[in-house]
Amino acid sequence: MPLSDFSRYPLLFGWSPVHPLERLSAHLGGPAIWAKREDCNSGLAFGGNKTRKLEYLVPEALAQGADTLVSIGGVQSNHTRQVAAVAARLGLKARLVQESWVDWPDPVYDRVGNIQLSRIMGADVRLVDEGFGIGMKASWEQALDEVRAAGGTPYAIPAGASDHRLGGLGFASWADEVRQQEQQLGVFFDTIVVCSVTGSTQAGMVAGFAGQDRPRRVIGIDASARLEETTAQVARIARATAALIGLGRELRDDEITVLPGWAGERYGIPVPSTLDAIRLTGRLEGMIIDPVYEGKSMAGLIDLVRDGEIGRDSTVLYAHLGGQPALSGYSGLFR
């Protein structure tokens, strides 16, 4: 089934913008680094990569007569904030399970940033004392059961909209969007750098680019601190998405790359390289990135360039997935 045949509910402005990071490129001595800005992709609560994924889930939710979107994430989940925004846009309810994925000491961590925005948008936010995990969680299943018991019709959206039959379609479409922008700009991005945790963002990219006729690397930077689990999920979702859109061949193992080294020991805890990347990108480009995802993927990009893993003659596209509202929960780091 071609990607164009899947129903898609418009939530984005259109193509997310692409622009060169010239001062960062010069600072690193090459390659040419560009950014594609999913943080600027929508008018819904600061956008982000999950809004692009939700475009493909919404038609199914509406077709099923759902009145409540039910999802899960950490306290400062970018994903649940985007689910709340989409529910508000559609006139639906949102039930959000916010688990204690990050052991962070800031006393207002559960009152600012993403979770504050979800509350403003009218979501029913439930705090649950449960640790990090990208698999199916009992607290989420319980929330679905509670909506049904109250007479509602829930639509289940897993963490990151990832472990869902349609979860990879948004970024398979993103790959085609990149191809069209390359044609307009007269460039070719031989290397894509993206953060990976729940997996469907990178997985969708891999499946989408696999159908194009020019080879390029999609480098995932692990931010889960659970490399094997994340890599396995990226591979599984990428292969399922490739089959769903009719790629016509099996994905090779060498098309799925998730690198360790920048996540630290635990999900959601910034390490020195994270903070260095946030400050460097802000100082050189005025581009704000967050301490949970983008700070880690940018740290990976910087080190891969400095170590020569990304060559000086490369043209690199950095996927900025959003997430800046979470910075408020980490305010003590930037005094």
Coordinates of C-alpha atoms in Angstrom, one line a residue:
M1 CA 0.0 0.0 0.0
P2 CA 1.7 3.3 -1.1
L3 CA 2.2 5.9 1.6
S4 CA 0.0 8.3 -0.3
D5 CA -3.0 5.9 0.1
F6 CA -3.0 6.1 3.9
S7 CA -5.4 8.6 5.5
R8 CA -3.7 11.6 6.9
Y9 CA -5.3 14.4 9.1
P10 CA -3.5 17.7 8.6
L11 CA -2.0 19.0 11.8
L12 CA 1.2 20.6 10.4
F13 CA 1.8 23.9 8.7
G14 CA 3.2 22.0 5.8
W15 CA 6.8 21.0 5.2
S16 CA 9.0 21.7 8.3
P17 CA 11.7 24.2 7.5
V18 CA 15.3 23.3 6.6
H19 CA 18.1 25.7 7.1
P20 CA 21.9 25.7 7.3
L21 CA 23.8 25.9 10.6
E22 CA 26.7 27.8 9.1
R23 CA 28.4 29.0 12.3
L24 CA 28.3 25.5 13.8
S25 CA 29.7 24.1 10.6
A26 CA 32.5 26.6 10.6
H27 CA 33.2 26.0 14.3
L28 CA 33.6 22.3 13.7
G29 CA 35.6 22.8 10.5
G30 CA 33.1 21.1 8.2
P31 CA 30.9 19.3 7.2
A32 CA 28.0 21.4 6.0
I33 CA 25.4 20.9 8.7
W34 CA 21.7 21.8 8.2
A35 CA 18.7 21.4 10.6
K36 CA 15.2 20.3 9.8
R37 CA 12.9 21.9 12.4
E38 CA 10.1 19.7 13.7
D39 CA 9.9 22.1 16.6
C40 CA 8.5 24.6 14.1
N41 CA 6.2 22.2 12.3
S42 CA 2.8 23.1 13.8
G43 CA 0.7 25.7 15.6
L44 CA -0.3 23.1 18.2
A45 CA 1.5 23.6 21.5
F46 CA 5.0 24.2 20.0
G47 CA 4.7 21.2 17.6
G48 CA 7.3 18.4 17.6
N49 CA 8.0 15.1 16.0
K50 CA 5.0 13.3 17.5
T51 CA 2.5 15.7 15.9
R52 CA 3.8 14.5 12.5
K53 CA 3.1 10.9 13.6
L54 CA -0.3 11.7 15.0
E55 CA -1.5 12.9 11.6
Y56 CA -1.7 9.2 10.6
L57 CA -3.3 8.0 13.8
V58 CA -6.1 10.6 14.0
P59 CA -8.1 9.2 11.0
E60 CA -8.3 5.8 12.7
A61 CA -9.3 7.3 16.0
L62 CA -12.1 9.3 14.4
A63 CA -13.2 6.3 12.3
Q64 CA -13.5 4.3 15.5
G65 CA -15.7 6.9 17.2
A66 CA -13.1 7.6 19.9
D67 CA -13.9 10.4 22.4
T68 CA -10.7 10.1 24.4
L69 CA -7.0 9.9 23.3
V70 CA -5.2 7.8 26.0
S71 CA -1.4 7.9 26.0
I72 CA 1.6 7.6 28.3
G73 CA 5.1 9.1 28.9
G74 CA 7.3 10.6 31.5
V75 CA 6.4 13.6 33.6
Q76 CA 8.1 15.9 31.1
S77 CA 6.9 13.9 28.0
N78 CA 6.9 15.9 24.8
H79 CA 4.7 13.2 23.3
T80 CA 1.8 13.5 25.8
R81 CA 1.9 17.3 25.5
Q82 CA 1.4 16.8 21.7
V83 CA -1.4 14.3 22.3
A84 CA -3.1 16.9 24.5
A85 CA -2.8 19.5 21.8
V86 CA -4.2 17.2 19.1
A87 CA -7.1 16.2 21.4
A88 CA -7.9 19.9 22.0
R89 CA -7.8 20.6 18.2
L90 CA -10.2 17.7 17.5
G91 CA -12.6 18.4 20.4
L92 CA -11.7 15.2 22.1
K93 CA -10.7 14.4 25.7
A94 CA -7.1 13.4 26.6
R95 CA -6.2 11.0 29.4
L96 CA -2.4 11.1 30.0
V97 CA -0.5 8.7 32.2
Q98 CA 2.7 10.5 33.4
E99 CA 5.1 8.1 34.9
S100 CA 8.2 8.9 37.0
W101 CA 10.7 8.1 34.2
V102 CA 13.3 10.5 35.4
D103 CA 14.6 10.8 38.9
W104 CA 15.2 14.6 38.8
P105 CA 15.3 16.8 42.0
D106 CA 13.9 20.0 40.7
P107 CA 10.9 20.8 43.1
V108 CA 8.7 22.1 40.2
Y109 CA 9.6 19.3 37.7
D110 CA 5.9 18.1 37.7
R111 CA 4.4 21.6 37.4
V112 CA 6.3 23.3 34.6
G113 CA 7.1 22.7 31.0
N114 CA 5.3 20.0 29.0
I115 CA 3.1 18.8 31.8
Q116 CA 2.0 22.4 32.6
L117 CA 1.0 22.9 28.9
S118 CA -1.0 19.6 28.9
R119 CA -2.9 20.8 31.9
I120 CA -3.6 24.2 30.3
M121 CA -5.0 22.4 27.3
G122 CA -7.5 20.5 29.5
A123 CA -5.9 17.0 29.6
D124 CA -6.7 14.7 32.4
V125 CA -3.2 14.2 33.8
R126 CA -2.5 11.2 36.1
L127 CA 0.9 11.0 37.9
V128 CA 2.1 7.5 38.4
D129 CA 5.1 6.4 40.4
E130 CA 6.6 4.0 37.8
G131 CA 10.0 3.9 36.2
F132 CA 11.2 4.3 32.6
G133 CA 10.3 1.8 30.0
I134 CA 9.4 1.9 26.3
G135 CA 7.3 -1.2 26.3
M136 CA 3.6 -1.6 27.1
K137 CA 2.8 -0.5 30.6
A138 CA 0.1 -1.6 33.1
S139 CA -0.7 2.0 34.1
W140 CA -1.6 2.8 30.5
E141 CA -3.8 -0.3 30.1
Q142 CA -5.5 0.6 33.4
A143 CA -6.2 4.1 32.0
L144 CA -7.8 2.6 28.9
D145 CA -10.0 0.4 31.1
E146 CA -11.1 3.3 33.3
V147 CA -12.2 5.3 30.2
R148 CA -14.2 2.3 29.0
A149 CA -15.7 1.7 32.5
A150 CA -16.9 5.3 32.6
G151 CA -18.7 4.9 29.2
G152 CA -16.1 6.5 27.0
T153 CA -14.5 5.2 23.9
P154 CA -10.7 5.4 24.2
Y155 CA -8.1 5.4 21.4
A156 CA -4.8 3.9 22.6
I157 CA -1.6 5.7 21.7
P158 CA 1.5 4.1 23.0
A159 CA 4.6 6.0 24.3
G160 CA 6.0 8.2 21.5
A161 CA 3.2 6.9 19.2
S162 CA 5.8 4.3 18.4
D163 CA 4.6 0.8 19.1
H164 CA 1.6 1.2 16.9
R165 CA 0.8 -0.2 13.5
L166 CA 0.9 3.3 11.9
G167 CA 3.6 4.7 14.1
G168 CA 6.3 4.8 11.5
L169 CA 4.3 6.4 8.7
G170 CA 4.9 10.1 9.8
F171 CA 8.6 9.8 9.3
A172 CA 8.4 7.6 6.2
S173 CA 6.6 10.6 4.8
W174 CA 9.3 12.9 6.3
A175 CA 11.8 11.1 4.2
D176 CA 9.9 11.9 1.0
E177 CA 9.6 15.5 2.2
V178 CA 13.4 15.7 2.6
R179 CA 13.8 14.4 -1.0
Q180 CA 11.6 17.1 -2.4
Q181 CA 13.3 19.8 -0.3
E182 CA 16.7 18.6 -1.6
Q183 CA 15.5 19.0 -5.2
Q184 CA 14.4 22.6 -4.4
L185 CA 17.6 23.5 -2.6
G186 CA 20.0 21.7 -4.9
V187 CA 21.6 19.7 -2.1
F188 CA 21.9 16.1 -1.0
F189 CA 22.0 15.1 2.7
D190 CA 24.2 12.0 2.8
T191 CA 23.9 11.7 6.6
I192 CA 20.9 12.2 8.8
V193 CA 21.4 12.4 12.6
V194 CA 18.4 11.8 14.8
C195 CA 17.7 11.0 18.5
S196 CA 16.2 7.6 19.3
V197 CA 14.3 6.4 22.3
T198 CA 10.9 4.8 21.5
G199 CA 12.1 4.3 18.0
S200 CA 9.5 5.1 15.4
T201 CA 11.0 8.4 14.3
Q202 CA 14.2 6.8 13.2
A203 CA 12.4 3.7 12.0
G204 CA 10.1 5.7 9.8
M205 CA 13.1 7.5 8.3
V206 CA 14.9 4.3 7.6
A207 CA 11.8 2.8 5.9
G208 CA 11.1 5.9 3.9
F209 CA 14.7 6.5 2.7
A210 CA 15.1 2.8 1.7
G211 CA 12.7 3.4 -1.2
Q212 CA 14.8 6.2 -2.6
D213 CA 17.6 5.7 -5.2
R214 CA 20.4 7.5 -3.4
P215 CA 22.3 5.9 -0.5
R216 CA 22.5 7.8 2.7
R217 CA 23.2 7.0 6.4
V218 CA 20.5 7.5 9.1
I219 CA 22.4 7.6 12.3
G220 CA 20.4 7.2 15.5
I221 CA 21.8 8.6 18.7
D222 CA 20.5 6.6 21.7
A223 CA 19.1 8.7 24.5
S224 CA 17.4 5.8 26.3
A225 CA 20.5 4.4 28.0
R226 CA 19.0 1.0 27.0
L227 CA 20.7 0.5 23.7
E228 CA 19.8 -3.1 22.9
E229 CA 16.1 -2.5 23.6
T230 CA 15.9 0.7 21.6
T231 CA 17.9 -0.7 18.6
A232 CA 15.6 -3.8 18.6
Q233 CA 12.5 -1.6 18.6
V234 CA 13.8 0.7 15.8
A235 CA 14.6 -2.4 13.7
R236 CA 11.2 -4.0 14.3
I237 CA 9.2 -0.8 13.6
A238 CA 11.3 0.0 10.5
R239 CA 10.8 -3.4 9.0
A240 CA 7.0 -3.4 9.8
T241 CA 6.7 0.1 8.3
A242 CA 8.7 -0.9 5.2
A243 CA 6.3 -3.8 4.6
L244 CA 3.3 -1.6 5.3
I245 CA 4.2 0.9 2.6
G246 CA 5.2 -1.7 0.1
L247 CA 9.0 -1.3 0.0
G248 CA 9.2 -4.7 -1.7
R249 CA 12.4 -5.9 0.0
E250 CA 13.7 -6.6 3.4
L251 CA 15.7 -3.9 5.2
R252 CA 19.3 -4.8 5.8
D253 CA 20.9 -4.7 9.2
D254 CA 23.4 -2.1 8.0
E255 CA 20.5 0.3 7.3
I256 CA 19.7 0.4 11.1
T257 CA 22.3 2.2 13.2
V258 CA 21.8 3.4 16.7
L259 CA 24.9 4.6 18.5
P260 CA 25.7 4.7 22.2
G261 CA 27.9 7.1 24.0
W262 CA 25.9 10.2 24.8
A263 CA 22.9 9.0 26.8
G264 CA 24.6 8.7 30.2
E265 CA 23.6 6.0 32.6
R266 CA 19.8 6.9 32.8
Y267 CA 17.1 8.2 30.5
G268 CA 16.3 11.9 31.0
I269 CA 19.5 12.8 32.9
P270 CA 21.7 15.3 31.1
V271 CA 25.5 14.7 31.1
P272 CA 28.3 17.2 30.6
S273 CA 28.3 16.6 26.8
T274 CA 24.5 17.3 26.7
L275 CA 24.9 20.7 28.4
D276 CA 28.0 21.6 26.3
A277 CA 25.9 20.9 23.1
I278 CA 23.0 23.0 24.3
R279 CA 25.2 25.9 25.1
L280 CA 27.3 25.6 21.9
T281 CA 24.2 25.4 19.6
G282 CA 22.5 28.3 21.5
R283 CA 25.6 30.5 21.4
L284 CA 26.5 29.9 17.7
E285 CA 23.1 29.5 16.1
G286 CA 20.4 30.8 18.5
M287 CA 18.9 27.4 18.2
I288 CA 17.5 26.0 21.4
I289 CA 17.6 22.3 22.1
D290 CA 16.5 20.3 25.2
P291 CA 18.4 18.2 27.8
V292 CA 16.6 14.9 27.3
Y293 CA 16.7 14.3 23.5
E294 CA 18.2 17.0 21.2
G295 CA 21.1 17.9 23.6
K296 CA 22.2 14.2 23.4
S297 CA 21.8 13.8 19.6
M298 CA 23.6 17.1 19.0
A299 CA 26.4 16.0 21.3
G300 CA 26.6 12.9 19.2
L301 CA 26.8 14.8 16.0
I302 CA 29.5 17.1 17.3
D303 CA 31.7 14.2 18.4
L304 CA 31.1 12.2 15.2
V305 CA 32.4 15.2 13.3
R306 CA 35.4 15.8 15.5
D307 CA 36.3 12.1 15.4
G308 CA 36.1 12.0 11.7
E309 CA 33.2 9.5 11.6
I310 CA 31.3 12.1 9.7
G311 CA 33.6 13.4 7.0
R312 CA 34.4 17.0 6.3
D313 CA 33.0 16.7 2.8
S314 CA 29.6 15.4 4.1
T315 CA 26.3 17.3 4.0
V316 CA 24.5 16.5 7.3
L317 CA 20.8 17.0 8.2
Y318 CA 20.2 17.2 11.9
A319 CA 16.6 16.3 12.8
H320 CA 15.5 18.8 15.4
L321 CA 12.5 16.9 17.0
G322 CA 11.4 19.7 19.4
G323 CA 11.1 19.3 23.2
Q324 CA 12.3 22.7 24.4
P325 CA 9.4 23.1 26.9
A326 CA 11.1 20.5 29.1
L327 CA 13.9 23.0 29.7
S328 CA 11.8 24.6 32.4
G329 CA 12.1 21.4 34.5
Y330 CA 15.9 21.6 34.4
S331 CA 16.2 25.3 35.1
G332 CA 18.8 24.8 37.9
L333 CA 21.4 23.7 35.3
F334 CA 21.4 27.1 33.6
R335 CA 22.0 29.6 36.3

